[in-house]
mmCIF file of N, CA, C and O in Angstrom:
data_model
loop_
_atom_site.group_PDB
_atom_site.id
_atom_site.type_symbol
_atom_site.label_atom_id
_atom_site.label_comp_id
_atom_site.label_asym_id
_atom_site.label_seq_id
_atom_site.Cartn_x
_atom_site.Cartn_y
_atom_site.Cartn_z
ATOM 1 N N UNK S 240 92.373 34.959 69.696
ATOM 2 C CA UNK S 240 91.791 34.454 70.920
ATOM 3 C C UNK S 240 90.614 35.354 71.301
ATOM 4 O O UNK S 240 90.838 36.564 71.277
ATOM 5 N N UNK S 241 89.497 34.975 71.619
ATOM 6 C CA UNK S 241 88.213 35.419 72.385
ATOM 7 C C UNK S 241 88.578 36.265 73.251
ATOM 8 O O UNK S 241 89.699 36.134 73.743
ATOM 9 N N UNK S 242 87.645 37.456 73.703
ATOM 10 C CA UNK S 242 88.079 38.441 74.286
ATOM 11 C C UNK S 242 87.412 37.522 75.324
ATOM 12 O O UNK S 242 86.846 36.626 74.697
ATOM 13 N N UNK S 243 87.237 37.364 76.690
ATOM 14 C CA UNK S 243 87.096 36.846 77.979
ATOM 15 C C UNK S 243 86.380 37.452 79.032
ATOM 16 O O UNK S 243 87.210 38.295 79.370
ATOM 17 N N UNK S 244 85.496 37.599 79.724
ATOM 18 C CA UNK S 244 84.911 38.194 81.142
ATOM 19 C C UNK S 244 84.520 37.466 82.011
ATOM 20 O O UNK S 244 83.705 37.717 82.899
ATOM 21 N N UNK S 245 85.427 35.942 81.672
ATOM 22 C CA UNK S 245 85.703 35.342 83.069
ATOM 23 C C UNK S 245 86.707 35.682 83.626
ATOM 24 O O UNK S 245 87.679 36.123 83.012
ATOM 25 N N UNK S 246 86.648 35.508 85.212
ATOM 26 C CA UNK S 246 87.930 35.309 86.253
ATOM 27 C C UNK S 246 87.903 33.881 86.707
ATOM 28 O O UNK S 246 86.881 33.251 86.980
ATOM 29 N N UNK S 247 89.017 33.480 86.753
ATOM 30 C CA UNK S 247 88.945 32.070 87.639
ATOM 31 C C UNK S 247 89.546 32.207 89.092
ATOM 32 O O UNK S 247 90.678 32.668 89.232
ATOM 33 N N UNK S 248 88.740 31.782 90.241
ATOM 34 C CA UNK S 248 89.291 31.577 91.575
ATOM 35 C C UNK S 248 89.000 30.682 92.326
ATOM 36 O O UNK S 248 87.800 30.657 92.601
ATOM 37 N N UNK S 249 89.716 29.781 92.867
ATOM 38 C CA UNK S 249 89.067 28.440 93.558
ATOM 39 C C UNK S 249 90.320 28.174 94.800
ATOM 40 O O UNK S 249 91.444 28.674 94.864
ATOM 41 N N UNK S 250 89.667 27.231 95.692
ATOM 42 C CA UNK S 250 90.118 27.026 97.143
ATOM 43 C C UNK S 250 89.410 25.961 97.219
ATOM 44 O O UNK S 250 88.251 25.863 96.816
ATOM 45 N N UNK S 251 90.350 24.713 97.972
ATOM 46 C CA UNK S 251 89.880 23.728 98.612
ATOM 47 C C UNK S 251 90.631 24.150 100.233
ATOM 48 O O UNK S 251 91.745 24.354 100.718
ATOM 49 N N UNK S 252 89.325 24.116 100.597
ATOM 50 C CA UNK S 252 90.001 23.918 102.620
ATOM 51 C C UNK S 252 89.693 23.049 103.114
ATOM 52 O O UNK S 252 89.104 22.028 102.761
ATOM 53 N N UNK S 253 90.183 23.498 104.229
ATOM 54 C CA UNK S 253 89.741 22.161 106.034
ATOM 55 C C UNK S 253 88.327 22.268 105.841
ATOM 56 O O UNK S 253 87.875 23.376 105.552
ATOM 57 N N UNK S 254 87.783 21.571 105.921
ATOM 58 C CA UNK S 254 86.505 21.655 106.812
ATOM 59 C C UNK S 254 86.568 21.433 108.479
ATOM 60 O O UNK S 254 87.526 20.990 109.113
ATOM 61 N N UNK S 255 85.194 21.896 109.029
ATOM 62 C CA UNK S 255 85.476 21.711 110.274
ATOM 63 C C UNK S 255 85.763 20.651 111.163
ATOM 64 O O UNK S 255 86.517 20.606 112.135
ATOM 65 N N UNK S 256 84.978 19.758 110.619
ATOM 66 C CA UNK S 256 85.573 18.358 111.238
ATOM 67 C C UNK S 256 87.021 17.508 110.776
ATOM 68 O O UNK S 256 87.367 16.345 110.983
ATOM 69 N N UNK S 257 87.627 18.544 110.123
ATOM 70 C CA UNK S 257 89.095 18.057 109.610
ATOM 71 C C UNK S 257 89.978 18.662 110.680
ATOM 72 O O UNK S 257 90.896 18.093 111.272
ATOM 73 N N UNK S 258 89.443 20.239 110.877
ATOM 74 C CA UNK S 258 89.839 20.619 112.178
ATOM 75 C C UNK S 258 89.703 19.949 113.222
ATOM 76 O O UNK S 258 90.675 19.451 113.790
ATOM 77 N N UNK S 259 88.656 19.841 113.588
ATOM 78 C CA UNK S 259 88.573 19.604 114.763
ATOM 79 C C UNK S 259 89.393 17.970 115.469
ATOM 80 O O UNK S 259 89.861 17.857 116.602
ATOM 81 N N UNK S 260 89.364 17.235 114.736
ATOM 82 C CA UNK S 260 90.169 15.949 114.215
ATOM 83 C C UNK S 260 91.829 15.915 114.159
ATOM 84 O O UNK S 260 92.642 15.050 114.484
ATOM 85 N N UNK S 261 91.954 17.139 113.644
ATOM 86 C CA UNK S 261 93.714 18.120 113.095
ATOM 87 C C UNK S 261 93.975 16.617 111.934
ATOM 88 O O UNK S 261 94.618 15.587 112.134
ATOM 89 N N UNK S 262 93.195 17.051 110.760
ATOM 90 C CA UNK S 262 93.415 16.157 109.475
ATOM 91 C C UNK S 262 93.650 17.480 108.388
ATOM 92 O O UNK S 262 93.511 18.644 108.761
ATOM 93 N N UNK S 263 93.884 17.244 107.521
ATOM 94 C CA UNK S 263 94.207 18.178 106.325
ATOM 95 C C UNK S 263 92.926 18.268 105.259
ATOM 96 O O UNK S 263 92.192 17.289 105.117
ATOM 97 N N UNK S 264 92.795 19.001 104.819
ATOM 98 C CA UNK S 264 91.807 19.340 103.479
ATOM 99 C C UNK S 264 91.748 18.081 102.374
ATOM 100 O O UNK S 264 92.539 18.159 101.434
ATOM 101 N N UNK S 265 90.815 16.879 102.441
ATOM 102 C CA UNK S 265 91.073 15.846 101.395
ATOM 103 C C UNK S 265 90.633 15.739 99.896
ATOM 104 O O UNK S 265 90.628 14.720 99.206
ATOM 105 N N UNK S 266 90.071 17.678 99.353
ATOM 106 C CA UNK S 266 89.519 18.031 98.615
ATOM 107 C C UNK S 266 90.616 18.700 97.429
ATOM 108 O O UNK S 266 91.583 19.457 97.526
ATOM 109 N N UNK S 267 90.071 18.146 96.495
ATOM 110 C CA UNK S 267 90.577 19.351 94.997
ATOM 111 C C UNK S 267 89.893 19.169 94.329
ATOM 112 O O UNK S 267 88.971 18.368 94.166
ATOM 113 N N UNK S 268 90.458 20.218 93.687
ATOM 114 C CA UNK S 268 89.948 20.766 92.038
ATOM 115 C C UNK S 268 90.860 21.646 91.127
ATOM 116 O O UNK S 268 92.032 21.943 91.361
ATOM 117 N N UNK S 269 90.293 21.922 90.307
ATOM 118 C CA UNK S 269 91.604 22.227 88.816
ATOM 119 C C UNK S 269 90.483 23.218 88.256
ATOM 120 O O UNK S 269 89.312 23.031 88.587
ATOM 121 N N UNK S 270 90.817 24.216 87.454
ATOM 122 C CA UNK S 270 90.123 24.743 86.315
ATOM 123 C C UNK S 270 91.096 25.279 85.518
ATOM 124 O O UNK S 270 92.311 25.291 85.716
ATOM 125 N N UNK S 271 90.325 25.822 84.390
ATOM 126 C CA UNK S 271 91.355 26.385 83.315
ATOM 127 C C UNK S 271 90.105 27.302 82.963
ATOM 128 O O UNK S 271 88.951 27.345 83.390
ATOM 129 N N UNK S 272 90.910 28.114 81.879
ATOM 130 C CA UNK S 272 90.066 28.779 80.956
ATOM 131 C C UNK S 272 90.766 28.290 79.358
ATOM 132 O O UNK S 272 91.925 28.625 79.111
ATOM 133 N N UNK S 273 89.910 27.439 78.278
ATOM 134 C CA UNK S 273 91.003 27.437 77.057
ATOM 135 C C UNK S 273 90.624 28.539 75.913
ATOM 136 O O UNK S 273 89.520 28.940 75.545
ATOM 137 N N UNK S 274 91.838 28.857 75.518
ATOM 138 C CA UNK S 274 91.878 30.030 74.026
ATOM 139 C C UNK S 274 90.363 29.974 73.693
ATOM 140 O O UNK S 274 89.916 30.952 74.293
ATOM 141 N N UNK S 275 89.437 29.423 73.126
ATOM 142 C CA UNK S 275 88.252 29.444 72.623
ATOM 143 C C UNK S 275 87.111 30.126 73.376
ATOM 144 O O UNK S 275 85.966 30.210 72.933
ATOM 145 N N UNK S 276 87.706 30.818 75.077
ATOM 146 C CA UNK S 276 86.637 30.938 76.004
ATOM 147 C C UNK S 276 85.877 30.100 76.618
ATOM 148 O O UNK S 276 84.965 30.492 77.346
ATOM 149 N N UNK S 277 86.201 28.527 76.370
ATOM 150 C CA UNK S 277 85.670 27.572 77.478
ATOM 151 C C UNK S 277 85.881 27.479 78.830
ATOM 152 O O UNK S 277 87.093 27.411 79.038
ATOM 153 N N UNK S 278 85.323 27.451 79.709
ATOM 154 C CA UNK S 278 85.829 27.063 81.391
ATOM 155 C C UNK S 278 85.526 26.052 81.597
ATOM 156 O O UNK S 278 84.309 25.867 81.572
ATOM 157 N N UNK S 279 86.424 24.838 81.914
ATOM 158 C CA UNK S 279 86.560 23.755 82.639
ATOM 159 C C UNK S 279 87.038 24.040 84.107
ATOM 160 O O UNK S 279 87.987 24.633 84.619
ATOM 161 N N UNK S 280 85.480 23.052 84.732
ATOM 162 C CA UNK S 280 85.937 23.144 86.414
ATOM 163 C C UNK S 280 86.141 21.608 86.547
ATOM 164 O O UNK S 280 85.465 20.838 85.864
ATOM 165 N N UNK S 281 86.910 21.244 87.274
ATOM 166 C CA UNK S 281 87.013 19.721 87.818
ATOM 167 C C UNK S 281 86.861 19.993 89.146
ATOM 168 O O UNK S 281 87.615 20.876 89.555
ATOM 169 N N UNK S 282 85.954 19.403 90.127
ATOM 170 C CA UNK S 282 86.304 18.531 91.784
ATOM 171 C C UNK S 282 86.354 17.519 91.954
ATOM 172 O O UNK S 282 85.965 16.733 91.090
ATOM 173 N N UNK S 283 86.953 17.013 93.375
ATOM 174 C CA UNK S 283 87.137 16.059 93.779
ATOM 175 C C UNK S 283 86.605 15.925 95.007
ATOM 176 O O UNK S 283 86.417 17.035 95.504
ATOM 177 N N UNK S 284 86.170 14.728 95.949
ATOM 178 C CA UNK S 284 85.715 15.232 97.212
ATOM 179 C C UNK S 284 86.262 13.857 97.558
ATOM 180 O O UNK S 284 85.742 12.877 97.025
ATOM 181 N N UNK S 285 87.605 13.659 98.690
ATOM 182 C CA UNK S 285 88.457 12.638 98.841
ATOM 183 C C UNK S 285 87.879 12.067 100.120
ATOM 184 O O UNK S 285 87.529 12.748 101.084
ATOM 185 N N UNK S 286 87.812 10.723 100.030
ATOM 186 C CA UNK S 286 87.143 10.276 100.911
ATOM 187 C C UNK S 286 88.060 9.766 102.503
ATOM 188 O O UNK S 286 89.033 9.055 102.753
ATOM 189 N N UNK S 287 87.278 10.435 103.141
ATOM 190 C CA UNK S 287 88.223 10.712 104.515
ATOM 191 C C UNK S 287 88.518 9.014 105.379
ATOM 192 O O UNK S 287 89.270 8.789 106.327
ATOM 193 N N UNK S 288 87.842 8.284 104.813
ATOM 194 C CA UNK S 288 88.009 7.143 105.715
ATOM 195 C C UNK S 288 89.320 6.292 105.041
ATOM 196 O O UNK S 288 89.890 5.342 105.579
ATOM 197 N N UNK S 289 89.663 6.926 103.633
ATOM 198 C CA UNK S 289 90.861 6.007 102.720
ATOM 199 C C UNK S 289 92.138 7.051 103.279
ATOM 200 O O UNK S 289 92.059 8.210 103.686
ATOM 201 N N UNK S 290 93.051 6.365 103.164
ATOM 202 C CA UNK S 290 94.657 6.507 103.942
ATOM 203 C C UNK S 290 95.452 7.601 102.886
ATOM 204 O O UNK S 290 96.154 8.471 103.400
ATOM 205 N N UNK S 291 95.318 7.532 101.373
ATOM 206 C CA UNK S 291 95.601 8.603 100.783
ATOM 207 C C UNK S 291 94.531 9.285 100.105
ATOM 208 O O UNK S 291 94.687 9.622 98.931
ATOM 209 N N UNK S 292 92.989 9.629 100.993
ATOM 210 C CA UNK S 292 92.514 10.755 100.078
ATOM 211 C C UNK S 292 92.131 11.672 99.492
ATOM 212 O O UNK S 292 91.282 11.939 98.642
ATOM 213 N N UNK S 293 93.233 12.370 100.331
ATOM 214 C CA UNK S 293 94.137 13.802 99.637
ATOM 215 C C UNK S 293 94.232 13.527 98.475
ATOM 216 O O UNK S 293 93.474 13.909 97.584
ATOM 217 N N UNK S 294 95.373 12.690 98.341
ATOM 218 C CA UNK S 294 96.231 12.337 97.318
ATOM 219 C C UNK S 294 95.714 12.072 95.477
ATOM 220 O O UNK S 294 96.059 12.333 94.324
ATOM 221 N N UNK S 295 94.109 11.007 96.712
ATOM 222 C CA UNK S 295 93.055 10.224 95.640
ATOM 223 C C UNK S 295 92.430 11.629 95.011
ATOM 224 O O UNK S 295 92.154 11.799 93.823
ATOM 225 N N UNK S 296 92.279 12.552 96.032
ATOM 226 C CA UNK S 296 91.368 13.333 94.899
ATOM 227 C C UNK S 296 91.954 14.608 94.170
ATOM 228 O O UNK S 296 91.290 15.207 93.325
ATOM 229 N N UNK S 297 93.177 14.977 94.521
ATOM 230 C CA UNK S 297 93.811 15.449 93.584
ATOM 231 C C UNK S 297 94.368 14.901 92.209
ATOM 232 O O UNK S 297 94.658 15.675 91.297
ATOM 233 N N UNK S 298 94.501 13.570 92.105
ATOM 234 C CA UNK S 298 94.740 12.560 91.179
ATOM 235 C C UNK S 298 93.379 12.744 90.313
ATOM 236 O O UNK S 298 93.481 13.196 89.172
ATOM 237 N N UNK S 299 92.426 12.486 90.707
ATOM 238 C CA UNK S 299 91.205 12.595 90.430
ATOM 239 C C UNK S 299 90.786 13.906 89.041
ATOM 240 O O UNK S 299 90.551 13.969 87.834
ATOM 241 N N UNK S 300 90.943 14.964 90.536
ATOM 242 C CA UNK S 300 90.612 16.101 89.681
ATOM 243 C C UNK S 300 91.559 16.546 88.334
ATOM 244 O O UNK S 300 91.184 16.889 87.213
ATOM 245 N N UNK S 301 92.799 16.421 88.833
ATOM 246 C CA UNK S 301 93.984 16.502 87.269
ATOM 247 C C UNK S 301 93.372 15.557 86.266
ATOM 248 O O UNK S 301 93.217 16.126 85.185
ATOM 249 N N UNK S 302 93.043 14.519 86.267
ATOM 250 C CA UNK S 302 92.338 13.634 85.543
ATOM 251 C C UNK S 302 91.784 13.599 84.995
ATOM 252 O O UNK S 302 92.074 13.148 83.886
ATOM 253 N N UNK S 303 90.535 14.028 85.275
ATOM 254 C CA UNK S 303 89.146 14.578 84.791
ATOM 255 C C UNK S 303 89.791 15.753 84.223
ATOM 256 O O UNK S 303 89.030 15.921 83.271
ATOM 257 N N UNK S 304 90.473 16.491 84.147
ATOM 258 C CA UNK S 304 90.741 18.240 84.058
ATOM 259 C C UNK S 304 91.350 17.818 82.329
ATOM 260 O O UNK S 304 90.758 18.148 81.301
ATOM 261 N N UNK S 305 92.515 17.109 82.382
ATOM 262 C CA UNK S 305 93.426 16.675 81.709
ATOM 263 C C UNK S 305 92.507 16.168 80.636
ATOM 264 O O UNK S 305 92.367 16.902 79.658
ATOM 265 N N UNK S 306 91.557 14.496 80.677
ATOM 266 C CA UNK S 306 90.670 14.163 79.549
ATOM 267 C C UNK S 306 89.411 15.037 78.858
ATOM 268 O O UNK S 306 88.918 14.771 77.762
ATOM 269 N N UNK S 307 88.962 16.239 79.821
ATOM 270 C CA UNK S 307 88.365 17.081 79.144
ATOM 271 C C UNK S 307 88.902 18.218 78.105
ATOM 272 O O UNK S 307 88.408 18.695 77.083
ATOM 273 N N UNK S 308 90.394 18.501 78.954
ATOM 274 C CA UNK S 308 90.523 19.542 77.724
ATOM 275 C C UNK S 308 91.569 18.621 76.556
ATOM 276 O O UNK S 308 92.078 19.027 75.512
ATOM 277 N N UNK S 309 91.633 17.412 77.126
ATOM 278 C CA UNK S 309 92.353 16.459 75.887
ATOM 279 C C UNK S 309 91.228 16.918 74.659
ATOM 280 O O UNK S 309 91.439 17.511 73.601
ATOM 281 N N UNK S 310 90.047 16.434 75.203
ATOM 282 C CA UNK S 310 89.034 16.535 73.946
ATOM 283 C C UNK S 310 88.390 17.364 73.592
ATOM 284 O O UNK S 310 87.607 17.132 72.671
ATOM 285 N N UNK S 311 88.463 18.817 74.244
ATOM 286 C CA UNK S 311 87.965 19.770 73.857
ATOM 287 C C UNK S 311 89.003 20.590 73.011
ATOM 288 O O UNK S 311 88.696 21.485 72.223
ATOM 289 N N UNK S 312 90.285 20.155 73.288
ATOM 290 C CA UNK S 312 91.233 21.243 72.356
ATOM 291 C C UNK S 312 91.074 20.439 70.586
ATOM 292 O O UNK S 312 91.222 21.080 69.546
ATOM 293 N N UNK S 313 90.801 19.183 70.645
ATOM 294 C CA UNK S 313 90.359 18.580 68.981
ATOM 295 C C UNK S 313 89.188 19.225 68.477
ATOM 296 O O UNK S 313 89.070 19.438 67.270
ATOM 297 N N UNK S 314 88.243 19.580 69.373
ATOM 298 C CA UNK S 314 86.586 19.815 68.794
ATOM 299 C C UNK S 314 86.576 21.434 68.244
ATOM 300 O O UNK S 314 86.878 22.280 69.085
ATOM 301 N N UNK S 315 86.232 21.904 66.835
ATOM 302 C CA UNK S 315 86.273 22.948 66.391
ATOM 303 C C UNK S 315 84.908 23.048 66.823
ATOM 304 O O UNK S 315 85.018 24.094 67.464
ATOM 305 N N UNK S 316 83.633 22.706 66.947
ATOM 306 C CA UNK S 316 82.756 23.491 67.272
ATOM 307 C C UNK S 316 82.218 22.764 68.834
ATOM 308 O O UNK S 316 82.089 21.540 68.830
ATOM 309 N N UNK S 317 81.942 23.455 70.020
ATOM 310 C CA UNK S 317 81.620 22.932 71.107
ATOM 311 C C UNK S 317 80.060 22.211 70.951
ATOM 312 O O UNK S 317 79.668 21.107 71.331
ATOM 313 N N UNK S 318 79.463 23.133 70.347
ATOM 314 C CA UNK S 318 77.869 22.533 69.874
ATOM 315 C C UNK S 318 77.879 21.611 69.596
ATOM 316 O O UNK S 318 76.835 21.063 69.948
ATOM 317 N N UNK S 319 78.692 20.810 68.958
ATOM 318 C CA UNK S 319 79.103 19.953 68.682
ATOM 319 C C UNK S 319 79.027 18.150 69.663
ATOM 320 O O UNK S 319 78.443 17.105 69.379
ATOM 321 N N UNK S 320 79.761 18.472 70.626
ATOM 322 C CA UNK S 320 80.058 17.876 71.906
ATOM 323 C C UNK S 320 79.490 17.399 72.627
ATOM 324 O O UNK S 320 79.210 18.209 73.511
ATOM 325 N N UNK S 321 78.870 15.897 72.924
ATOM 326 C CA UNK S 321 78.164 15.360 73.670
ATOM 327 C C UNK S 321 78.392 15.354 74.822
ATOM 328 O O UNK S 321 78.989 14.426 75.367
ATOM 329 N N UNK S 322 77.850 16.664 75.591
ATOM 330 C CA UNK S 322 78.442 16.653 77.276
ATOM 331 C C UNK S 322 78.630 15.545 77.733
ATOM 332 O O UNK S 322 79.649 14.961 78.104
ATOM 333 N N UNK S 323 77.065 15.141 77.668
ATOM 334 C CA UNK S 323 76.965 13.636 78.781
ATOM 335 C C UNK S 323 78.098 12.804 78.911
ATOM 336 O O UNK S 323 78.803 12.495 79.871
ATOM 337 N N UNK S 324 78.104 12.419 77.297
ATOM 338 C CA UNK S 324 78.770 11.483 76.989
ATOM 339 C C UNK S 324 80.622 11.848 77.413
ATOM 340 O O UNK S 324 81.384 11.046 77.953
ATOM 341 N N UNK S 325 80.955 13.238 76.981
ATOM 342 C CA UNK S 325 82.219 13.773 77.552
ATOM 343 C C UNK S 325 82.444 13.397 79.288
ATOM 344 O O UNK S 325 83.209 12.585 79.806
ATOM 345 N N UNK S 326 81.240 14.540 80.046
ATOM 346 C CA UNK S 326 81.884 14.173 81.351
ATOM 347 C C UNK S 326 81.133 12.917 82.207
ATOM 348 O O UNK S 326 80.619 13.260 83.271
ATOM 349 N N UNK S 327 81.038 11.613 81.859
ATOM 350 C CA UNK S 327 81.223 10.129 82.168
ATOM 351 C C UNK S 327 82.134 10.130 81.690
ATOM 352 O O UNK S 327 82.958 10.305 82.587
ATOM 353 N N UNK S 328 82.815 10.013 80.432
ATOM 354 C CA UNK S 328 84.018 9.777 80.208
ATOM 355 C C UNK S 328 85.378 10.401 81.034
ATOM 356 O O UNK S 328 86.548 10.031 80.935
ATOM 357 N N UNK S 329 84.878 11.333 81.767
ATOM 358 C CA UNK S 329 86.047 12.441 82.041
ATOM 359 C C UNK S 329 85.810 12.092 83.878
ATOM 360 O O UNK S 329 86.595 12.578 84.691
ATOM 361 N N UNK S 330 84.910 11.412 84.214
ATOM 362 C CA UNK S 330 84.443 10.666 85.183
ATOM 363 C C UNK S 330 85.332 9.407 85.641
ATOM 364 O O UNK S 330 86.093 9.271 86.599
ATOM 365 N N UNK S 331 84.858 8.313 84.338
ATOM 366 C CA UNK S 331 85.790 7.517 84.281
ATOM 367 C C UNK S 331 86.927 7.472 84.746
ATOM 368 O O UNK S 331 87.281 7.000 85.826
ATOM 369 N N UNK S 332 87.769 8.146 83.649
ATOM 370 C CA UNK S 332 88.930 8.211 83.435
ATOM 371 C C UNK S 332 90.007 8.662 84.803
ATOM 372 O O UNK S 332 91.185 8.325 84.925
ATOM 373 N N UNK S 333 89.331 9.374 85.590
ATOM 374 C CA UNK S 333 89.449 10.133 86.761
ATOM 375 C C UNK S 333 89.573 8.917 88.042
ATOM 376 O O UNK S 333 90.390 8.844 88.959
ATOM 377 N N UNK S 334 88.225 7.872 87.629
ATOM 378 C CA UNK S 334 88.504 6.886 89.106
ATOM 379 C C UNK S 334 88.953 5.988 88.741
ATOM 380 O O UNK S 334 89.038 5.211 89.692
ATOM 381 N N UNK S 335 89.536 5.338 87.407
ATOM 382 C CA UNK S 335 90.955 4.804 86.784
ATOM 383 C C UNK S 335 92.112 5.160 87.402
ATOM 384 O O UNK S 335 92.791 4.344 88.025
ATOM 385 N N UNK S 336 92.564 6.982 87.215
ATOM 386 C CA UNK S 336 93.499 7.455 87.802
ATOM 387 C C UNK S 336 93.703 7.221 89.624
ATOM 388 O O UNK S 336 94.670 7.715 90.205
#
């Protein structure tokens, strides 16, 4: 395994008008770091006017998180890897979920 000099740290909060409202944080996200030294970040930004979306964008972000490193743990070389084409797909797949 790759020696590493990333850290990963992430937080979804209230915003202020969630406060001020007394609604909950309708935001996520996911990251990883995989064996090879890749960092995958996923967000989500849940849209406050839908009834679950908290829910929607944590669904979301696992989603996206999940079909990227589906296809990055097959690919021996990243150079390789048609971003674009990866995260639309990892897009997709996410507002499916």
């Amino acid at each position: 395994m790759p020696q590493s000099d990333w850290y990963l740290v992430g937080a979804s909060v209230q915003g202020t008008t969630h406060k001020k409202n007394a609604l909950p944080c309708q935001d996520a996200h996911q990251y990883t770091l995989l064996p090879n030294g890749t960092v995958i970040i996923t967000v989500a930004d849940g849209a406050g006017s839908a009834a679950q979306s908290a829910q929607g964008a944590a669904m979301a972000a696992v989603a996206a998180m999940n079909r990227m490193v589906g296809v990055l743990q097959t690919q021996l070389q990243p150079a390789d890897i048609d971003w674009r084409e990866l995260l639309s797909a990892s897009f997709d797949y996410a507002r499916q979920a």
